[in-house]
Coordinates of C-alpha atoms in Angstrom, one line a residue:
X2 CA -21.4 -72.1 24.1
X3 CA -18.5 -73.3 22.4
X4 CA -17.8 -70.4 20.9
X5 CA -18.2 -68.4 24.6
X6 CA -15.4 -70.4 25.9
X7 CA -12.9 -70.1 22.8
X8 CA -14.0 -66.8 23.3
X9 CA -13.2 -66.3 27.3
X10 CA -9.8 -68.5 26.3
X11 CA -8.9 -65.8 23.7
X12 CA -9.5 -63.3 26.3
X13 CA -7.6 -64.7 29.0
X14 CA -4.2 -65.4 26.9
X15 CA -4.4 -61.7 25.7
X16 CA -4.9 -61.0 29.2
X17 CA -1.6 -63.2 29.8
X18 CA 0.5 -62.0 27.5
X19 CA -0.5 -58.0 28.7
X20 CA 0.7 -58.8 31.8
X21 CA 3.5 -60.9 30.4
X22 CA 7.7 -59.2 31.7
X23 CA 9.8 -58.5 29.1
X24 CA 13.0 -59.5 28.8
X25 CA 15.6 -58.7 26.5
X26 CA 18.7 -60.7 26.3
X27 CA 22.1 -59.7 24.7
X28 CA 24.0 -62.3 23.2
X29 CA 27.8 -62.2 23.1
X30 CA 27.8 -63.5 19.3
X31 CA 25.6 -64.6 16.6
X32 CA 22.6 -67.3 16.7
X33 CA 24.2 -70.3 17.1
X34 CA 24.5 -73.6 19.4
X35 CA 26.6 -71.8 22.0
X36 CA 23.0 -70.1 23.1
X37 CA 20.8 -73.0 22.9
X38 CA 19.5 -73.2 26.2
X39 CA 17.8 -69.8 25.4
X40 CA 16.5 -71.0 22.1
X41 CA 15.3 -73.7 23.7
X42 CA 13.6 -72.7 26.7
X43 CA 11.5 -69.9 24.4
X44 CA 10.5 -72.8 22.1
X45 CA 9.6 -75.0 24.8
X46 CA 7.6 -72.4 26.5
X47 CA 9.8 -72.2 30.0
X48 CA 9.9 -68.4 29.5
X49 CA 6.1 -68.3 28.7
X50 CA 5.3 -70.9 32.1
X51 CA 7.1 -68.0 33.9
X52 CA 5.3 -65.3 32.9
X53 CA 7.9 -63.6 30.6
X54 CA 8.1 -62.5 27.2
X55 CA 11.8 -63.1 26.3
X56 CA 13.6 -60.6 23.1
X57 CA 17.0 -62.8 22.3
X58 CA 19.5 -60.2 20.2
X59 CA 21.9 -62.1 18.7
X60 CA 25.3 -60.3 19.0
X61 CA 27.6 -60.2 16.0
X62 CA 31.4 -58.2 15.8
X63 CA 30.5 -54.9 16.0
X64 CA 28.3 -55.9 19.0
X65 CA 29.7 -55.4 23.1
X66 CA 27.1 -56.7 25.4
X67 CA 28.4 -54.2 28.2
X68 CA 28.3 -51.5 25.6
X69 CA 24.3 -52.6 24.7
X70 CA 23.5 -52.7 28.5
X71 CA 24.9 -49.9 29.7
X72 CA 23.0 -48.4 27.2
X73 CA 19.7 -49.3 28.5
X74 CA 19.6 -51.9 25.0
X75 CA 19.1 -55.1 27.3
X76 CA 18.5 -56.4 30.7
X77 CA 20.4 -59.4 30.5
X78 CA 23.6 -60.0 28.3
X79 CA 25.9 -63.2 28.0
X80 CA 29.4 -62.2 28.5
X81 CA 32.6 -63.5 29.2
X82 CA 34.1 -62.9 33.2
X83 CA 36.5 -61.5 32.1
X84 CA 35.4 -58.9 30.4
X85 CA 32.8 -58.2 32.5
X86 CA 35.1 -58.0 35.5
X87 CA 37.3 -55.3 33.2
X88 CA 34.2 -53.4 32.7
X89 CA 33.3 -53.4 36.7
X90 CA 36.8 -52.2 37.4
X91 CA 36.2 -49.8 34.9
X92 CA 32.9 -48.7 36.5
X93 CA 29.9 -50.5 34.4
X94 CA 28.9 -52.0 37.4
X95 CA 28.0 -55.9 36.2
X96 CA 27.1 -58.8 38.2
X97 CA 26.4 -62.4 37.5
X98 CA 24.0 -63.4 38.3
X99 CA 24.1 -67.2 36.8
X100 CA 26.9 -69.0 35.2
X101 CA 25.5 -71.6 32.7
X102 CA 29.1 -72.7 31.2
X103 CA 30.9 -74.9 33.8
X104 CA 34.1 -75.1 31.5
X105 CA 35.9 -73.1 29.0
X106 CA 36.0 -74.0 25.3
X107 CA 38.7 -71.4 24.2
X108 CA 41.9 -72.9 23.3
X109 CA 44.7 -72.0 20.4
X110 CA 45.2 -74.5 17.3
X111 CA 48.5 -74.4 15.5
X112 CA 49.9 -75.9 12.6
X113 CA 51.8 -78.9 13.1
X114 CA 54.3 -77.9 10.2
X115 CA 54.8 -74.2 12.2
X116 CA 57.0 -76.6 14.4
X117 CA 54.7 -75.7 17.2
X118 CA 54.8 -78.9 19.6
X119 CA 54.8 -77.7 23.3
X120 CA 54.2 -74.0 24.6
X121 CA 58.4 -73.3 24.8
X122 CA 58.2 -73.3 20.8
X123 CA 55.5 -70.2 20.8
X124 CA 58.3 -68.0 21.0
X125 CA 59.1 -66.3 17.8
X126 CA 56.1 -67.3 16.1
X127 CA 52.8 -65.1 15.0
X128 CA 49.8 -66.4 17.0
X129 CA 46.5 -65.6 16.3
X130 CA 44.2 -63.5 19.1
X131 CA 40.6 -62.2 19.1
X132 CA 40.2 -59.1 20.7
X133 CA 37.3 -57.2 22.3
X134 CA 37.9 -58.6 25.6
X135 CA 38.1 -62.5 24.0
X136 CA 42.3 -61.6 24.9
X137 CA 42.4 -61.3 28.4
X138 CA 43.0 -65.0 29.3
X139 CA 45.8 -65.0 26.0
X140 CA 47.7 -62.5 27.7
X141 CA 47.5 -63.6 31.2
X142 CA 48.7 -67.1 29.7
X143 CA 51.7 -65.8 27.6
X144 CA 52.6 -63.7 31.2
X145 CA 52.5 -67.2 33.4
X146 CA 54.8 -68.5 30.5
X147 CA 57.2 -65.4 31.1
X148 CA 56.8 -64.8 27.3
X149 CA 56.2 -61.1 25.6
X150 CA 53.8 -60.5 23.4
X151 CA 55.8 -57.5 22.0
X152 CA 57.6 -60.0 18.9
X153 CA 61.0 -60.9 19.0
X154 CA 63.2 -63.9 18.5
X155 CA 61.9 -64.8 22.3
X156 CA 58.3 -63.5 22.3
X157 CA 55.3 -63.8 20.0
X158 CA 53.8 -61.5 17.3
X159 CA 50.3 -60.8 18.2
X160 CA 47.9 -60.8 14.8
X161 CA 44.5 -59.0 15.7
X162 CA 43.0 -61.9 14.7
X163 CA 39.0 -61.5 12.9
X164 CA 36.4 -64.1 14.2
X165 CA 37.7 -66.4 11.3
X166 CA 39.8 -69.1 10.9
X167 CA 41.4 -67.4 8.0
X168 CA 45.1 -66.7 9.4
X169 CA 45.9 -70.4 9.8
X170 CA 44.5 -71.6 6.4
X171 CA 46.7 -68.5 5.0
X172 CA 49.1 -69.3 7.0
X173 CA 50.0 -66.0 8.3
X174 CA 50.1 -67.7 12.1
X175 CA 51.6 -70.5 13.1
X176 CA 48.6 -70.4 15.5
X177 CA 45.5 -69.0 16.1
X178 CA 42.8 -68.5 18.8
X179 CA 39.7 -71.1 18.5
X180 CA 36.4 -72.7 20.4
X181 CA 36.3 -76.2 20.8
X182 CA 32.6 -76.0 19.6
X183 CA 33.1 -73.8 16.2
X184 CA 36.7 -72.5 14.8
X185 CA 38.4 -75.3 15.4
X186 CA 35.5 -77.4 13.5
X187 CA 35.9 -75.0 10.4
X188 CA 39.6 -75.5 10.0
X189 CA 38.7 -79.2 9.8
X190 CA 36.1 -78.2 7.0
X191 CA 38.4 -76.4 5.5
X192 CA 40.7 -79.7 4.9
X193 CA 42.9 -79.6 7.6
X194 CA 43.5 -83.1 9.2
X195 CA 43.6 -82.8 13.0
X196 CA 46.6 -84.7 12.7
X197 CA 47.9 -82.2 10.8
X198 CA 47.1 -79.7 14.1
X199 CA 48.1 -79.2 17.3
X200 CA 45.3 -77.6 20.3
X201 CA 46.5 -76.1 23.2
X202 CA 43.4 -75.7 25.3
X203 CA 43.1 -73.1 27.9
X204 CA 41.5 -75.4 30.6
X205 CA 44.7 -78.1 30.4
X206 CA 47.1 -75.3 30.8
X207 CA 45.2 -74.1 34.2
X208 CA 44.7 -70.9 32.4
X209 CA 41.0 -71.0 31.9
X210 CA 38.6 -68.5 32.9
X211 CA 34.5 -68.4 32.9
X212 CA 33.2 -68.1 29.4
X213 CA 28.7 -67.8 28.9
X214 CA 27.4 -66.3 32.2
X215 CA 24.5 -64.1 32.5
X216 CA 24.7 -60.2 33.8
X217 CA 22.7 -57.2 34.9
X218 CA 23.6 -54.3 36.1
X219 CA 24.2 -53.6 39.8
X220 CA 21.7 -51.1 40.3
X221 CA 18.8 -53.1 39.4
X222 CA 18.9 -55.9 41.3
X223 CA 18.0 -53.1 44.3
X224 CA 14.5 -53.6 43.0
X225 CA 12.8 -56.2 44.1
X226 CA 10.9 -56.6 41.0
X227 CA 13.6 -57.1 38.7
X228 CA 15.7 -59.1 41.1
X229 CA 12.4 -61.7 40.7
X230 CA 12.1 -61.4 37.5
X231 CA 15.4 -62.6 36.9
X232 CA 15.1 -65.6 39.4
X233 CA 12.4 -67.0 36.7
X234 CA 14.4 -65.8 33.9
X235 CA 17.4 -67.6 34.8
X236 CA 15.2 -71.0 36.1
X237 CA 13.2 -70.8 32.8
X238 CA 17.0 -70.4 31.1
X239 CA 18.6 -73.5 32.8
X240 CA 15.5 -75.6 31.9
X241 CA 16.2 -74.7 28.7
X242 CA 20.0 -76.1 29.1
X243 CA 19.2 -78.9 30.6
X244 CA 16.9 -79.7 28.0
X245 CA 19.5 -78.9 25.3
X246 CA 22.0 -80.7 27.1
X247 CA 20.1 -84.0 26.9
X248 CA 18.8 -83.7 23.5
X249 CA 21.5 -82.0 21.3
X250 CA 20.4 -82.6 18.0
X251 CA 16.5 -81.2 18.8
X252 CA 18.2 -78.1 20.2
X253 CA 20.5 -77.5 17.4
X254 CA 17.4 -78.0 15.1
X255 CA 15.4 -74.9 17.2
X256 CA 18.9 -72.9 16.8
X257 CA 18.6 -73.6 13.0
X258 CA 14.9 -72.4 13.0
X259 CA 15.7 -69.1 14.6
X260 CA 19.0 -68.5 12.6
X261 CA 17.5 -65.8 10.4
X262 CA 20.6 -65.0 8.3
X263 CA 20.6 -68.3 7.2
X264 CA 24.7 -68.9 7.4
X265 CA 24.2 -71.8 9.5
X266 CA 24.4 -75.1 8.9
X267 CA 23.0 -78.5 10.0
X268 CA 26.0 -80.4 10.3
X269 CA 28.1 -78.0 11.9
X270 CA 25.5 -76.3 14.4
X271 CA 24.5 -80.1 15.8
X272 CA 28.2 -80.8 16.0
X273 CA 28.2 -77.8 18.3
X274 CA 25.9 -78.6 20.3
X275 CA 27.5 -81.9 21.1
X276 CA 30.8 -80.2 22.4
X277 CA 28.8 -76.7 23.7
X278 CA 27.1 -79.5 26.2
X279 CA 30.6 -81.0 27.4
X280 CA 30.5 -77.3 28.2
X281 CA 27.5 -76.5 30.3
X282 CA 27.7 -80.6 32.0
X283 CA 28.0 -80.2 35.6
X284 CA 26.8 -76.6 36.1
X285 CA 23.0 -75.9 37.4
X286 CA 23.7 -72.4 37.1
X287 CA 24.9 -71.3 40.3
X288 CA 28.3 -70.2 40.3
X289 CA 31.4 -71.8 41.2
X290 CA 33.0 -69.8 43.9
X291 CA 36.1 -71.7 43.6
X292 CA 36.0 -70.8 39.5
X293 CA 35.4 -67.4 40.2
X294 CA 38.0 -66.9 42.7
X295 CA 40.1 -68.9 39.8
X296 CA 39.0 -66.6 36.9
X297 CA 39.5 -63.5 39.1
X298 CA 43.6 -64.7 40.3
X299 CA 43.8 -65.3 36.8
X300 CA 43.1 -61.9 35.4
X301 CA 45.3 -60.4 38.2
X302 CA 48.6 -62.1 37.2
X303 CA 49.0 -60.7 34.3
X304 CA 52.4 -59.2 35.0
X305 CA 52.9 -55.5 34.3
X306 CA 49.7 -55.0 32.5
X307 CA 46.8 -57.5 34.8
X308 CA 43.5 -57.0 33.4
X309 CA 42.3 -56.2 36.7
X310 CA 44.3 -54.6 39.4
X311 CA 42.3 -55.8 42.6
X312 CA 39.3 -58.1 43.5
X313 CA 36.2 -56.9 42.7
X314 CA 33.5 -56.5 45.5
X315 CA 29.9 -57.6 44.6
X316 CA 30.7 -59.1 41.2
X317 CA 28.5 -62.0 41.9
X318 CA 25.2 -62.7 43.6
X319 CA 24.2 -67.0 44.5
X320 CA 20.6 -65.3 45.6
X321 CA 18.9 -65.7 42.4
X322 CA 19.9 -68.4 41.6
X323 CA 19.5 -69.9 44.8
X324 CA 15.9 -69.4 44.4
X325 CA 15.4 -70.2 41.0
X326 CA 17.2 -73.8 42.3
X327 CA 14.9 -74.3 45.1

C-alpha cells in the first residue's frame, strides 16, 4: 500500500512538473547578491508554489539583456531604465513590468589625493565610466553640471572604464564609476582606506535613475497567458526579496551555492547583500510613478545629446503587479 501511494506521489509531481511554465530570466550581470531575490525565491520553492519552472542566466560583459530578449533568449531580463528606455526609443519595444530596486546604488569614488573634493573639481580630471548603457545617468549628470565630457582644462576625460576597479588602484582616474554594494567594497579590499576616498553618489546629487527592474517585451503581454504567467513570476520574485531582505546572510549563502564559477566570496557577497537590501527597502515591486517620471526627465536633459528625445508611451504596466500584490 505504501508503496501505491509513493508510487501515485511520484506520479503526480511528474505530472506537476509537465505541466510546470517555464521561465527564463536574463540577468544584467553575473551571480551575485544584486539578484538574490531570484536565488532565493527558486530555493525557497516560491516559483515551484506558482507553478513555474524558472532558468536564471547569469549575465556577464559580453552579455545585453535587450540583445538576449529580442532574440527570443529570455522572457524576462533585469535591466537598467535607462537602457531599456534607449532601446524602446530605439524600437525593442520593453516594458516593466516590476521594479524591485526602490533606490540606486551607482555612484563615482575618487581619490582623495586627485584633489577631488566637491563636483566643481571634476573638471580637468579623467573619470572612470562603464559603458553598455551603465553611462546614461554619467552623462546626463556631467550635462546638469554644464561640464563636457570631450577633455579639456574645463571638462573631463572620459576612460571606457572595464567592470573593475582597476583605473583607480592604477591611478589612471582620479575617479571612477562604482556600486555601493560591490566596486566600491573591492577598492576597500584592495587597501584603500575610505578615508582615503571620496563617493559622490548619484541618488544625493538628484541624478539617480532606476537601476534592477524586470522587462518583457510589449508584444507579449497581448496574451493573456503570458501576461499571467508573469503576475506569478513577479509575486513568486518579490517573495523571494522580501525574504532576502530580512535574512541577508541566508540569501547571500543560496547566491554562494549557485555561483558556479566559483569567483565569489563569503565575505564580500553577504556584505552585498547588506547594502543590495538598503536597495530594494521600501519597494513591493510596483513602480514608482513619481521615479519613473524622474528617471525619464532625467534621460531627457542631457543637453545636445539626451538619451531619449521624448517620453515614451506604454513603457510601464502597474497591472501585473497590481495582481501579483492583491
Amino acid at each position: 500500500m505504501k508503496k501505491m501511494m509513493l508510487g501515485a506521489a511520484a506520479l503526480a509531481l511528474m505530472a506537476g512538473a509537465a505541466s510546470a511554465e517555464e521561465v527564463k530570466l536574463q540577468l544584467k550581470w553575473v551571480t551575485q547578491a544584486q539578484f538574490a531575490g531570484y536565488y532565493v525565491a527558486a530555493e525557497k520553492g516560491y516559483f515551484e508554489e506558482e507553478g513555474l519552472e524558472v532558468t536564471i542566466l547569469p549575465g556577464g560583459p559580453d552579455i545585453a539583456p535587450e540583445q538576449v530578449i529580442a532574440g527570443g533568449g529570455a522572457d524576462v531580463i533585469v535591466d537598467w531604465m535607462p537602457p531599456a528606455l534607449a532601446a524602446r526609443e530605439k524600437g525593442l519595444k520593453l516594458v516593466n513590468i516590476a521594479q524591485p530596486f526602490k533606490h540606486s546604488g551607482m555612484m563615482l569614488t575618487c581619490l582623495k589625493e586627485s584633489g577631488v573634493a566637491t563636483t566643481a573639481d571634476f573638471k580637468g580630471k579623467t573619470l572612470g565610466v562603464w559603458f553598455f548603457g551603465n553611462e546614461y545617468p554619467f552623462l546626463n549628470w556631467m550635462s546638469k553640471l554644464g561640464i563636457p565630457t570631450t577633455g579639456g582644462a574645463e571638462g573631463v576625460e572620459v576612460l571606457k572604464q572595464g567592470f573593475n576597479v582597476d583605473p583607480l588602484l592604477q591611478k589612471q582616474a582620479a575617479c571612477i564609476s562604482t556600486m555601493t554594494y560591490n566596486e566600491y567594497w573591492q577598492v576597500i579590499d584592495a587597501g584603500i582606506k575610505p578615508e582615503d576616498l571620496v563617493t559622490f553618489k548619484y541618488e544625493d546629487e538628484g541624478v539617480a535613475t532606476l537601476e534592477d527592474g524586470l522587462y518583457v517585451m510589449e508584444d507579449r503581454l497581448a496574451d493573456p497567458a503570458f501576461k499571467a504567467t508573469m503576475v506569478k513570476f513577479v509575486r513568486a520574485a518579490m517573495k523571494g526579496w522580501k525574504y532576502a531582505e530580512a535574512n541577508p546572510d541566508e540569501a547571500a549563502m543560496i547566491v554562494l551555492e549557485n555561483d558556479e564559477t566559483g569567483a565569489q566570496t563569503e565575505t564580500h557577497q553577504k556584505r552585498m547583500m547588506s547594502e543590495v537590501a538598503k536597495l530594494t527597502a521600501g519597494s513591493n515591486g510596483a513602480l514608482d510613478v513619481a521615479d519613473y517620471e524622474r528617471t525619464v526627465a532625467t534621460l531627457m536633459g542631457g543637453g545636445s545629446d539626451p538619451v531619449i528625445t521624448k517620453a515614451p508611451e506604454g513603457a510601464y504596466t502597474l497591472e501585473i503587479t497590481n495582481e501579483a500584490l492583491n
